[in-house]
Short mmCIF file of C-alpha atoms in Angstrom, two decimals:
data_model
loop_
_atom_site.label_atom_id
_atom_site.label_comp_id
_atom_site.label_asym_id
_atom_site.label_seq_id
_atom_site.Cartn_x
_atom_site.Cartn_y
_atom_site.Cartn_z
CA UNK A 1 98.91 257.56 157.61
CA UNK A 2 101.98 259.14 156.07
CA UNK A 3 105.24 259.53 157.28
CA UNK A 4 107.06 262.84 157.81
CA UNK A 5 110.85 262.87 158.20
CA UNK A 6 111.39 266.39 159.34
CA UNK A 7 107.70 266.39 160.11
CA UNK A 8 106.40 263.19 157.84
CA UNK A 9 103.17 262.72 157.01
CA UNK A 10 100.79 259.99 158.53
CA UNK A 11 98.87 259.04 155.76
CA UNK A 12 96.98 256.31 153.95
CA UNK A 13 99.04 253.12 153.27
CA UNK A 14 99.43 250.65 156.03
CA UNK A 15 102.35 250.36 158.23
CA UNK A 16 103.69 246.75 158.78
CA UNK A 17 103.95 245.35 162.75
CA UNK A 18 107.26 245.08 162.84
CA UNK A 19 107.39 248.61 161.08
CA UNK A 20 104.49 250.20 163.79
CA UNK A 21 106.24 248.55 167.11
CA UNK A 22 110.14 249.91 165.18
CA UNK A 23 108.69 253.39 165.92
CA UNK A 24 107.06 253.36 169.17
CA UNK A 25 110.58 252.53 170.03
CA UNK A 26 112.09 255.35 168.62
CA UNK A 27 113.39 257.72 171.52
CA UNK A 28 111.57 261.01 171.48
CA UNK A 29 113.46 264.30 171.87
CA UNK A 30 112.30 267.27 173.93
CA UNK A 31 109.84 269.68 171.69
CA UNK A 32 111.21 272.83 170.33
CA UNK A 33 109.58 275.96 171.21
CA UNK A 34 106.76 276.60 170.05
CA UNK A 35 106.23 278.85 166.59
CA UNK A 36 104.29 282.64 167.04
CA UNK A 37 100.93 281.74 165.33
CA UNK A 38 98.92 284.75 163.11
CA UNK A 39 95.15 284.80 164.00
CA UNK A 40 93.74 282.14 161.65
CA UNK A 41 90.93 283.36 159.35
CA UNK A 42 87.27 282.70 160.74
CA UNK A 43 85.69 280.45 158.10
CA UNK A 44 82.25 281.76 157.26
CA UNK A 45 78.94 279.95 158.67
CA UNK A 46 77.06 278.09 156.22
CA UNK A 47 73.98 280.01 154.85
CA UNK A 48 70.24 279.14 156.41
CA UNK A 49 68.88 275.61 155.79
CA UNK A 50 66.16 273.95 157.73
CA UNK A 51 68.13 272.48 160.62
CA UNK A 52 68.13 268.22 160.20
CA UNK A 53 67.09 265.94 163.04
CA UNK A 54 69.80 264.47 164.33
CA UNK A 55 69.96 260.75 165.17
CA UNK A 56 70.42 260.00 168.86
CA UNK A 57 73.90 260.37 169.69
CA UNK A 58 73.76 256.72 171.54
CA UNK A 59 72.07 254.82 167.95
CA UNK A 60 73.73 257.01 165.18
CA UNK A 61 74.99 255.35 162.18
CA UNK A 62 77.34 257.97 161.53
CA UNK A 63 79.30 260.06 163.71
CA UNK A 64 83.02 261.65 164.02
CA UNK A 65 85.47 258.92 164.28
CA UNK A 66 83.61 256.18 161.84
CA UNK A 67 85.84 254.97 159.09
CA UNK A 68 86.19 255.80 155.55
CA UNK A 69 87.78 253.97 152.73
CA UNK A 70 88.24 255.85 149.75
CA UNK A 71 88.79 253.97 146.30
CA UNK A 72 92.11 253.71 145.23
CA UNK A 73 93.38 255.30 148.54
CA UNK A 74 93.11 253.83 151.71
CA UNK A 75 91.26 253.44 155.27
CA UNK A 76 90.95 256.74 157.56
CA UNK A 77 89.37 257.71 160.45
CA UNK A 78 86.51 260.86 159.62
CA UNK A 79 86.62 264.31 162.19
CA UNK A 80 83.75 266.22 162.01
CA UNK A 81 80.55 266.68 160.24
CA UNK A 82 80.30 269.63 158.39
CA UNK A 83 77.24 271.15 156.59
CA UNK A 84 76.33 273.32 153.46
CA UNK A 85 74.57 276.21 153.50
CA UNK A 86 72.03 274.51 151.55
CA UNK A 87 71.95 271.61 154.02
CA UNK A 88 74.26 268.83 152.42
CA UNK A 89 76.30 266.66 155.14
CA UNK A 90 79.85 266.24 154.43
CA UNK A 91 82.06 264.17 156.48
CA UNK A 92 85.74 265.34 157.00
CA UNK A 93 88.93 263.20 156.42
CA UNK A 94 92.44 264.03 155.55
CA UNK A 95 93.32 264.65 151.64
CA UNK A 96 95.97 262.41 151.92
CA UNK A 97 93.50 259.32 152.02
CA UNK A 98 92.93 259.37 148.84
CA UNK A 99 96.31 259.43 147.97
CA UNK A 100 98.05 257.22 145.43
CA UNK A 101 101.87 257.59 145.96
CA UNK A 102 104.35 256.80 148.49
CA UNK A 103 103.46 257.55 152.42
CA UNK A 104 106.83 259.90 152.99
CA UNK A 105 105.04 262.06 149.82
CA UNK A 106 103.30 264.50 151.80
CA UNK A 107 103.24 268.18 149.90
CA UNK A 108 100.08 268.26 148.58
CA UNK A 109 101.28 270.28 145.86
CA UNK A 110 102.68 267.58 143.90
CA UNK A 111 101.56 264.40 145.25
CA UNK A 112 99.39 261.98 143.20
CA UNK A 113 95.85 261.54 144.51
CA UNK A 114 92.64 260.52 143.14
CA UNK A 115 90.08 262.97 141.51
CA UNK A 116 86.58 264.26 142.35
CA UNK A 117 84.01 262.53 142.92
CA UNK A 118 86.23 259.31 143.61
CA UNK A 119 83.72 256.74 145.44
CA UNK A 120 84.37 256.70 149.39
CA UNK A 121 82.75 254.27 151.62
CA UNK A 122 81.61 255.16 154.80
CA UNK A 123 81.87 252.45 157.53
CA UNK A 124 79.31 253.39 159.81
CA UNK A 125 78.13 252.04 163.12
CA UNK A 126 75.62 249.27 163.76
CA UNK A 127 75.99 248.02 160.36
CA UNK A 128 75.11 250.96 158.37
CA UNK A 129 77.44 251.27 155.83
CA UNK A 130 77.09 254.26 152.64
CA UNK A 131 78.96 255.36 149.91
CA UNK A 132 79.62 259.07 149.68
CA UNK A 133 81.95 260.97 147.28
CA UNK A 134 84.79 263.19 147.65
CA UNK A 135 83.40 266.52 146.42
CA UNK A 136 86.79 268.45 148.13
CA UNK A 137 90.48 267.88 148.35
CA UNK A 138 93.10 270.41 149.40
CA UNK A 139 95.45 268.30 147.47
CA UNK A 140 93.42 268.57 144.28
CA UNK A 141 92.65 272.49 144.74
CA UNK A 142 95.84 273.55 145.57
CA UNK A 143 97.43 271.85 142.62
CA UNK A 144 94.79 273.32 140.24
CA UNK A 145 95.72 276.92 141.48
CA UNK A 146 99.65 275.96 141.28
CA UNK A 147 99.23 277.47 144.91
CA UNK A 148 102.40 278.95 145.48
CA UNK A 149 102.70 278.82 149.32
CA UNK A 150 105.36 276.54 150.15
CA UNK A 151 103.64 276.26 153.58
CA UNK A 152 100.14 275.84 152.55
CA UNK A 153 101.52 273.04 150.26
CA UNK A 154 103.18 271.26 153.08
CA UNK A 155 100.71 271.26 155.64
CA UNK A 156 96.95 271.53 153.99
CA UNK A 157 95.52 267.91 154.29
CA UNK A 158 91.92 268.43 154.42
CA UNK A 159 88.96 266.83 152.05
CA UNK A 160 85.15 266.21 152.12
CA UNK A 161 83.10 263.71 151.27
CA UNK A 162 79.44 264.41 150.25
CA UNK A 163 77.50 261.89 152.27
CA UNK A 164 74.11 260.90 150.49
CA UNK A 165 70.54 261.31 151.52
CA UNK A 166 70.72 257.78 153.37
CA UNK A 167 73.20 259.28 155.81
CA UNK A 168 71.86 261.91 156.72
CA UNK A 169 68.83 260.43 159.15
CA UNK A 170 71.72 258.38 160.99
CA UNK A 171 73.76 260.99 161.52
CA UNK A 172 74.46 262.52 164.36
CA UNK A 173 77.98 265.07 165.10
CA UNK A 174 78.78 264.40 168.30
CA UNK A 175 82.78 263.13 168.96
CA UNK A 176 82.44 260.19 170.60
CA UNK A 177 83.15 259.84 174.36
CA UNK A 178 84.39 263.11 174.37
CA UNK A 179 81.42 264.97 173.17
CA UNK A 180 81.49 268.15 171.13
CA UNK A 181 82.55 270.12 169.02
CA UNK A 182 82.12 273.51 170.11
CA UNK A 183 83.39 275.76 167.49
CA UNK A 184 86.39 276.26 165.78
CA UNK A 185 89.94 276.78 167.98
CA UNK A 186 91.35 279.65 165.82
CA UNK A 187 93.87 280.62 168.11
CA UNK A 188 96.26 277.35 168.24
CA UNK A 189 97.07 275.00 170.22
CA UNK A 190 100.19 276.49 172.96
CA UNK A 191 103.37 274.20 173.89
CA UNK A 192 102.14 272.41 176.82
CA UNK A 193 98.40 272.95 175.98
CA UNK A 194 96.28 269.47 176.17
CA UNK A 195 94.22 268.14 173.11
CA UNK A 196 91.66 264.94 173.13
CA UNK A 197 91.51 263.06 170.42
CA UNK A 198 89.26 259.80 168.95
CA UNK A 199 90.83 257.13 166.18
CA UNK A 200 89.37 254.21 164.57
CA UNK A 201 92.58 252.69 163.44
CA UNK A 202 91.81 248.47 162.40
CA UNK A 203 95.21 247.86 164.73
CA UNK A 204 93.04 247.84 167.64
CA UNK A 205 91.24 245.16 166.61
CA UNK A 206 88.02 247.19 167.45
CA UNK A 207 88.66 247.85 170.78
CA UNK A 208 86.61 250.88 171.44
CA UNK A 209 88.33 251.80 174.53
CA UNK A 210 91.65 252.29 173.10
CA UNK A 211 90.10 254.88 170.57
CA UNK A 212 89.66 258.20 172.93
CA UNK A 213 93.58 259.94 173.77
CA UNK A 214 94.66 262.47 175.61
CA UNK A 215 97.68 264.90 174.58
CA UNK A 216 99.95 267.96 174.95
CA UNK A 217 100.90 269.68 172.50
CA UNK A 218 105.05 270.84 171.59
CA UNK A 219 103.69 273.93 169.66
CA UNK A 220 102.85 275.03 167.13
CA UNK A 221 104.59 275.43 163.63
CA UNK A 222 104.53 276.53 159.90
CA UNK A 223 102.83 279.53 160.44
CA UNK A 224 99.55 277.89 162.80
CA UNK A 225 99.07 275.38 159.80
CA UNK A 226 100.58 272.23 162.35
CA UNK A 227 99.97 271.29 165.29
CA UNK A 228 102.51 268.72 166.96
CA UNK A 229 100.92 267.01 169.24
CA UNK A 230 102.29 263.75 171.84
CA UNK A 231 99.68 261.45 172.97
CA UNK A 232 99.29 258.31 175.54
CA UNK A 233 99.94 256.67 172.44
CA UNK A 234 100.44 257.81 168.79
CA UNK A 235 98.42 258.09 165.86
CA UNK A 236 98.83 255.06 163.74
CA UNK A 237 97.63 254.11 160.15
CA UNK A 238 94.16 253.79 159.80
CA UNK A 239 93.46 256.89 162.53
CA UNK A 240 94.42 259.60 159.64
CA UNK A 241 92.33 262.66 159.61
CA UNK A 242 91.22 261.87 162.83
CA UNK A 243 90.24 264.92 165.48
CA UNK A 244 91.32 266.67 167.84
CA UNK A 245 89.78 268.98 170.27
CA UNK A 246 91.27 271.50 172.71
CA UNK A 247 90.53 271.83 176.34
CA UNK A 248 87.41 273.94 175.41
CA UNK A 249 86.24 271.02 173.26
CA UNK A 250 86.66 273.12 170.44
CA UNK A 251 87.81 271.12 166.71
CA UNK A 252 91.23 271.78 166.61
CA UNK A 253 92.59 270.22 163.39
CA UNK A 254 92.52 266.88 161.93
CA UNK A 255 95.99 263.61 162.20
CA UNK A 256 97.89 264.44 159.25
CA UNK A 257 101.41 263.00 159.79
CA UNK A 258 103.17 260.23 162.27
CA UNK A 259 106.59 262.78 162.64
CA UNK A 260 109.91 260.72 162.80
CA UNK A 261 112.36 264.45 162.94
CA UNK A 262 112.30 266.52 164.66
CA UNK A 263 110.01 265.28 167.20
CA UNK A 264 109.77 261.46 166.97
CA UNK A 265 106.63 259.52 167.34
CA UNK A 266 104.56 262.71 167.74
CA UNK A 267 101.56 263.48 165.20
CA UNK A 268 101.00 266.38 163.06
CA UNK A 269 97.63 267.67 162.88
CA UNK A 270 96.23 270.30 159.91
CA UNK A 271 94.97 273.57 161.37
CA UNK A 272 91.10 272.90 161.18
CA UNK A 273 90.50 276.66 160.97
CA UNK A 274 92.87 277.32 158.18
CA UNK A 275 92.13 274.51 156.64
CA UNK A 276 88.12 275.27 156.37
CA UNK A 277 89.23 278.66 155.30
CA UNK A 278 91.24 277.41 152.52
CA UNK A 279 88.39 275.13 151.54
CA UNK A 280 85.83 277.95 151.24
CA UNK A 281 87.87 280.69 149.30
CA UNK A 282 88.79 278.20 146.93
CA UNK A 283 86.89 275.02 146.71
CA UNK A 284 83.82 276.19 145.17
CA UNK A 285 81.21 274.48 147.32
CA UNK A 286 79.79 277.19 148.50
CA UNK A 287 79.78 278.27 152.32
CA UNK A 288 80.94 275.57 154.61
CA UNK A 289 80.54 275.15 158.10
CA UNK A 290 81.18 272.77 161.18
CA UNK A 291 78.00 271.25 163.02
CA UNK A 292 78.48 271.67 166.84
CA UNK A 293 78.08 268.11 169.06
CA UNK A 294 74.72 267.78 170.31
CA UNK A 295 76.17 266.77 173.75
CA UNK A 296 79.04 268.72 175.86
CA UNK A 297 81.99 268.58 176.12
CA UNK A 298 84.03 266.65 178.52
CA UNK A 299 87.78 266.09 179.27
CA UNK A 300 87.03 263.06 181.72
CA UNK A 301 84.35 261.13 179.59
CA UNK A 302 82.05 258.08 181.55
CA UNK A 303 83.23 254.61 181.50
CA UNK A 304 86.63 255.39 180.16
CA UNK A 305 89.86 254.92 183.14
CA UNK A 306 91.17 258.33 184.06
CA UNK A 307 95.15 257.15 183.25
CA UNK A 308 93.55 256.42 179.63
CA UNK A 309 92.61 260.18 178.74
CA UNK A 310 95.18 261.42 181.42
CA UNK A 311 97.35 263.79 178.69
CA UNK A 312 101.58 262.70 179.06
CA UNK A 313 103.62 264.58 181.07
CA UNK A 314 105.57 265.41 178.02
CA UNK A 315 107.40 263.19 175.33
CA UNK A 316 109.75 260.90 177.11
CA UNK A 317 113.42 262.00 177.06
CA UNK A 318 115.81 258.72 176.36
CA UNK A 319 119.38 258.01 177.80
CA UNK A 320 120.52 259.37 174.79
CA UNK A 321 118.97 262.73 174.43
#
């Protein structure tokens, strides 16, 4: 997870304790309003392909939410599955996980990352463990086109990794606990909207429980390319590129950054919509699309304790604010 002063980036490397626990202590400001967001651009649906069978959602191998550790980056948390028109599976994590640098580098323009087709191994469930390959990077694209949008630069933190044929009969695209997706949000995420979200950070110790959130959102910003969003607790390292549904269940965008200014110990998450955009005018893959959940979508899922998924109130004013 990177870190973001002035919005820093969650990214790859891995916090230390003391480092982790220094920040949950940080007092957290009231959210500014939040930014007018343009319609985001509808990313076309992937072309026909015979539709794959699914593993059961309850014995899939892979799923939203299982980990990947890219080569020479670090350990994320996937979002969504996503499919090509000619019926490849990707997985979705954050560019930023295969990054090389420093965690406070997070403009994709310029930061160092690993190239194409770097080795990423997916850590499924009940044992099942691939290796795919990062086939997309917004990182990588937008440095090849010396993309000159400032914003776009800041904010795009998207990749894909090309799962092989192995995966694909273990797969299944449902979020856990939550269920979904159900399309694409492309109209952002309001100030005071709620979002559900599902990490896989190793600093739970594999306590599944702890993995399904609930949050508000404090607007939106940089043109509907962020998303800052307070949860029960905060993204940490290890859930990067996590996702995040709105109320509707719909993918909403994917952790990018643990913020420290102006909003402290809140998350950035990438636009999903822009982001998939992005990836199909310029990453020459082909059409791209997101696979639905095979089960609904709920805000209260079973088992879990309502005061775990109940979204905050709002980010806690301190004495001092």
């Amino acid at each position: 997870m990177r870190i973001r002063w002035s919005g820093v980036r969650s990214r790859r490397s891995v916090l230390p304790a003391a480092t982790v626990a220094a920040l949950a202590a940080v007092i957290v400001v009231l959210p500014s309003t939040a930014n007018a967001r343009p319609a985001a651009a509808v990313a076309p649906a992937p072309a026909a392909a015979p539709a794959p069978a699914w593993a059961p959602r309850e014995t899939a191998g892979v799923h939203p939410g299982v980990t990947t550790v890219t080569q020479g980056g670090g350990s994320c948390t996937s979002n969504f599955v996503f499919r090509g028109g000619d019926g490849t599976l990707f997985l979705g994590q954050a560019a930023h996980c295969a990054g090389t640098g420093q965690v406070t580098e997070t403009d994709g323009c310029t930061s160092s990352t690993m190239p194409l087709g770097t080795p990423v191994t997916v850590r499924g469930e009940r044992g099942f463990t691939t290796t795919g390959r990062m086939v997309y990077s917004s990182w990588i694209t937008m440095q090849q086109r010396a993309e000159a949008d400032r914003v776009a630069c800041g904010y795009n933190d998207f990749a894909l990794v090309q799962l092989p044929a192995d995966a694909a009969p273990v797969t299944n695209p449902t979020v856990p606990f939550f269920g979904g997706p159900t399309g694409v949000n492309t109209t952002g995420l309001p100030e005071g909207a709620q979002t559900f979200t599902y990490g896989n950070s190793p600093t739970r110790g594999g306590a599944a429980a702890l993995s399904p959130k609930a949050g508000i959102s404090a607007g939106d910003m940089a043109s509907g390319w962020s998303h800052q969003v307070y949860t029960v607790s905060p993204g940490v390292p290890g859930d990067s590129g996590s996702a995040f549904l709105d109320a509707s269940g719909r993918a909403l965008g994917l952790l990018s950054t643990l913020n420290l200014a102006p909003l402290p110990v809140s998350n950035g998450v990438t636009d999903l919509a822009k982001a998939l955009a992005y990836a199909n005018l310029h990453g020459g893959l082909g059409p791209i699309g997101l696979v639905d959940g095979t089960a609904p979508f709920t805000p209260t899922p079973p088992g879990i304790p309502l005061q775990d998924v109940a979204p905050p109130a709002g980010p806690p004013v301190g004495a001092g604010s």
